[in-house]
Amino acid sequence: MRIRDLILPEDKIFFTLFKEMAQKINEAATTLNEITHELPNGTEKAHKVRQIEHQGDEVTRQIYEHLNEALITPLEPDEIARLAPAFDDVLDKMDWVTHQLANYGIQESNDVLKEYSYLITMTGTEITLALDALATLSKPDDVRAHASEINRLYNLSGELLSRAVLELFKAQDLLLIIKLKDIYEGLAKVMEKCNDVGHALSDIAMAHT
C-alpha cells in the first residue's frame, strides 16, 4: 500500500459511492422490468423503487459531503460534481415512471413497455461496466466503448418511442392513449438521463487519457 493511501484513504470513497449508485440504478431497472411484465399486478413494487430512489439521494448527499472535505480526489472535483447529479437524475426519472405505471392503472402490459424496460436494464449494465473501467483510470477506451453502447441503446429507445406513438394513435380508447403516451415519454426520459451518464463517463475518460 502506498503512503498516500494511508494518509488520504478517503480519495477512493468516490468510486465506491458511484458504484453504489450504479447498483441502485440496476436494482430499480430490475424492479421496473418486473412490473412491466406482471401488469396489472406488480404495481405495488413501485414503493421499492421509491425506497431505492431515497437511498440514492442519501448516496448523492455523501458524495457531495466527501467532495467538500477531501483534500485529494481521484477525479477532478467538477467531474465528480457532474457525475453525482447525473446518476441521481436516472433514479428520479425511474421513480417517476414507475409510479405512473402504478397510478394510471394500466390493465395489461404490451411489447413497448417490455422493450423499454429491457433497454433500461441493458443500459444499467453498461453504466456499471463503464464505471468499473473508469475506476482504474487506465482503460479509457473501454469506458468509451460502454458509453457508445449506452448511446446506441438510447437511439434505439428514440426509434421505439416514434414507432410506439404512431401505433398508439391507431387505438380507440382516448384515455388509454393519453396514459400510455405519458408513460412512454417517461421511459424515454429515463433513457435520456442514462445517456447523459454515458456522455459524462466518456468525457471524463477522455480527460484522463
Coordinates of C-alpha atoms in Angstrom, one line a residue:
M1 CA 0.0 0.0 0.0
R2 CA 1.3 3.5 -0.9
I3 CA 1.9 6.0 1.8
R4 CA -0.6 8.3 0.0
D5 CA -3.3 5.7 0.5
L6 CA -2.6 5.6 4.2
I7 CA -2.7 9.4 4.6
L8 CA -5.6 10.1 2.2
P9 CA -7.8 6.9 2.1
E10 CA -10.9 9.0 1.5
D11 CA -10.0 9.6 -2.1
K12 CA -11.2 6.1 -3.0
I13 CA -14.6 6.6 -1.5
F14 CA -16.0 8.3 -4.6
F15 CA -15.8 5.3 -6.8
T16 CA -17.2 3.2 -4.0
L17 CA -20.2 5.6 -3.8
F18 CA -20.6 5.8 -7.6
K19 CA -20.6 2.0 -7.8
E20 CA -23.3 2.0 -5.1
M21 CA -25.3 4.4 -7.3
A22 CA -24.9 2.2 -10.3
Q23 CA -26.1 -0.7 -8.2
K24 CA -29.2 1.3 -7.2
I25 CA -29.9 2.0 -10.9
N26 CA -29.7 -1.7 -11.7
E27 CA -32.0 -2.6 -8.8
A28 CA -34.6 0.0 -9.9
A29 CA -34.3 -1.2 -13.5
T30 CA -34.9 -4.8 -12.5
T31 CA -38.0 -3.8 -10.5
L32 CA -39.3 -1.7 -13.3
N33 CA -38.8 -4.7 -15.7
E34 CA -40.7 -7.0 -13.3
I35 CA -43.6 -4.5 -13.1
T36 CA -43.9 -4.2 -16.9
H37 CA -44.0 -8.0 -17.2
E38 CA -46.6 -8.5 -14.4
L39 CA -49.2 -5.9 -15.2
P40 CA -51.9 -5.4 -13.9
N41 CA -50.2 -7.0 -10.9
G42 CA -46.8 -6.0 -9.5
T43 CA -47.5 -2.2 -9.3
E44 CA -47.1 -2.4 -5.5
K45 CA -43.4 -2.8 -6.3
A46 CA -43.3 0.9 -7.1
H47 CA -42.7 1.5 -3.4
K48 CA -39.5 -0.4 -3.7
V49 CA -38.3 1.9 -6.5
R50 CA -39.2 4.9 -4.3
Q51 CA -37.1 3.4 -1.5
I52 CA -34.2 2.9 -3.9
E53 CA -34.5 6.5 -5.1
H54 CA -34.4 7.7 -1.5
Q55 CA -31.3 5.6 -0.9
G56 CA -29.8 7.1 -4.0
D57 CA -30.4 10.6 -2.6
E58 CA -28.5 9.6 0.5
V59 CA -25.6 8.3 -1.5
T60 CA -25.6 11.6 -3.5
R61 CA -25.5 13.6 -0.3
Q62 CA -22.5 11.5 0.9
I63 CA -20.7 12.2 -2.4
Y64 CA -21.0 15.9 -2.0
E65 CA -20.1 15.7 1.7
H66 CA -16.9 13.9 0.9
L67 CA -16.2 16.3 -2.0
N68 CA -16.3 19.2 0.3
E69 CA -14.0 17.5 2.8
A70 CA -11.5 15.7 0.5
L71 CA -8.0 17.1 0.0
I72 CA -7.2 14.9 -3.0
T73 CA -9.8 13.3 -5.3
P74 CA -9.3 10.6 -7.9
L75 CA -11.2 12.7 -10.4
E76 CA -11.4 16.5 -10.8
P77 CA -14.0 18.0 -8.4
D78 CA -16.1 19.3 -11.3
E79 CA -16.1 15.8 -12.8
I80 CA -17.4 14.3 -9.6
A81 CA -19.9 17.1 -9.3
R82 CA -21.1 16.3 -12.9
L83 CA -21.5 12.6 -12.3
A84 CA -23.3 12.7 -9.0
P85 CA -26.5 14.5 -10.2
A86 CA -26.4 12.5 -13.5
F87 CA -26.8 9.3 -11.6
D88 CA -29.4 10.8 -9.3
D89 CA -31.4 12.0 -12.3
V90 CA -31.7 8.5 -13.6
L91 CA -33.1 7.2 -10.3
D92 CA -35.5 10.2 -10.1
K93 CA -36.9 9.5 -13.6
M94 CA -37.2 5.8 -12.9
D95 CA -39.1 6.5 -9.7
W96 CA -41.4 8.9 -11.6
V97 CA -42.3 6.5 -14.4
T98 CA -42.7 3.5 -12.1
H99 CA -45.4 5.5 -10.2
Q100 CA -47.0 6.5 -13.4
L101 CA -47.4 2.8 -14.2
A102 CA -48.9 2.2 -10.7
N103 CA -51.2 5.3 -10.6
Y104 CA -52.6 5.0 -14.1
G105 CA -54.0 1.6 -13.6
I106 CA -52.8 0.0 -16.8
Q107 CA -54.6 -3.2 -17.1
E108 CA -52.2 -5.2 -19.3
S109 CA -48.7 -4.9 -20.5
N110 CA -47.5 -4.6 -24.1
D111 CA -44.4 -5.1 -26.2
V112 CA -43.4 -1.4 -26.0
L113 CA -43.4 -1.4 -22.2
K114 CA -41.4 -4.6 -22.1
E115 CA -39.0 -3.5 -24.7
Y116 CA -38.4 -0.2 -22.9
S117 CA -37.8 -1.9 -19.6
Y118 CA -35.4 -4.3 -21.3
L119 CA -33.4 -1.4 -22.9
I120 CA -33.2 0.4 -19.5
T121 CA -32.0 -2.8 -17.9
M122 CA -29.3 -3.3 -20.5
T123 CA -28.3 0.4 -20.2
G124 CA -27.9 0.0 -16.4
T125 CA -25.5 -2.9 -17.0
E126 CA -23.5 -0.8 -19.4
I127 CA -23.3 2.1 -16.9
T128 CA -21.9 -0.3 -14.3
L129 CA -19.3 -1.7 -16.8
A130 CA -18.3 1.8 -17.8
L131 CA -17.9 2.9 -14.2
D132 CA -15.8 -0.2 -13.4
A133 CA -13.5 0.6 -16.3
L134 CA -13.2 4.3 -15.3
A135 CA -12.3 3.3 -11.7
T136 CA -8.9 2.1 -12.8
L137 CA -8.2 5.3 -14.7
S138 CA -6.3 3.2 -17.2
K139 CA -9.0 1.9 -19.6
P140 CA -10.4 5.0 -21.3
D141 CA -11.1 3.0 -24.5
D142 CA -13.2 0.5 -22.5
V143 CA -15.2 3.4 -20.9
R144 CA -15.8 5.0 -24.3
A145 CA -16.9 1.6 -25.7
H146 CA -19.5 1.2 -23.0
A147 CA -20.6 4.8 -23.3
S148 CA -21.0 4.2 -27.1
E149 CA -23.2 1.2 -26.3
I150 CA -25.3 3.4 -23.9
N151 CA -25.8 5.9 -26.7
R152 CA -26.8 3.1 -29.2
L153 CA -29.4 1.9 -26.8
Y154 CA -30.6 5.4 -26.3
N155 CA -31.0 5.8 -30.0
L156 CA -33.0 2.6 -30.2
S157 CA -35.3 3.9 -27.4
G158 CA -35.9 7.0 -29.5
E159 CA -36.9 4.9 -32.5
L160 CA -39.1 2.8 -30.2
L161 CA -40.9 6.0 -29.0
S162 CA -41.6 7.2 -32.5
R163 CA -43.0 3.8 -33.6
A164 CA -44.9 3.4 -30.4
V165 CA -46.7 6.7 -30.5
L166 CA -47.6 6.2 -34.2
E167 CA -49.1 2.8 -33.3
L168 CA -50.8 4.2 -30.2
F169 CA -52.9 6.7 -32.1
K170 CA -54.5 3.8 -34.0
A171 CA -56.2 2.8 -30.8
Q172 CA -59.8 3.7 -30.0
D173 CA -59.5 4.3 -26.2
L174 CA -58.6 8.0 -25.9
L175 CA -57.9 7.8 -22.2
L176 CA -55.6 4.8 -22.7
I177 CA -53.8 6.7 -25.4
I178 CA -53.1 9.6 -23.1
K179 CA -51.9 7.4 -20.3
L180 CA -49.6 5.2 -22.4
K181 CA -48.1 8.2 -24.3
D182 CA -47.3 9.8 -20.9
I183 CA -45.7 6.5 -19.7
Y184 CA -43.7 6.0 -23.0
E185 CA -42.4 9.6 -22.7
G186 CA -41.4 8.9 -19.1
L187 CA -39.5 5.8 -20.1
A188 CA -37.8 7.8 -22.9
K189 CA -36.7 10.3 -20.3
V190 CA -35.1 7.6 -18.2
M191 CA -33.1 6.6 -21.3
E192 CA -32.2 10.2 -21.9
K193 CA -30.8 10.6 -18.4
C194 CA -28.9 7.3 -18.8
N195 CA -27.3 8.7 -22.0
D196 CA -26.3 11.8 -20.0
V197 CA -24.4 9.5 -17.6
G198 CA -22.7 7.8 -20.6
H199 CA -21.6 11.2 -22.0
A200 CA -20.2 12.2 -18.6
L201 CA -18.3 9.0 -18.2
S202 CA -16.9 9.2 -21.7
D203 CA -15.8 12.8 -21.3
I204 CA -14.1 12.1 -18.0
A205 CA -12.3 9.1 -19.5
M206 CA -11.0 11.2 -22.4
A207 CA -9.8 13.9 -20.0
H208 CA -7.7 11.3 -18.2
T209 CA -6.3 9.6 -21.2

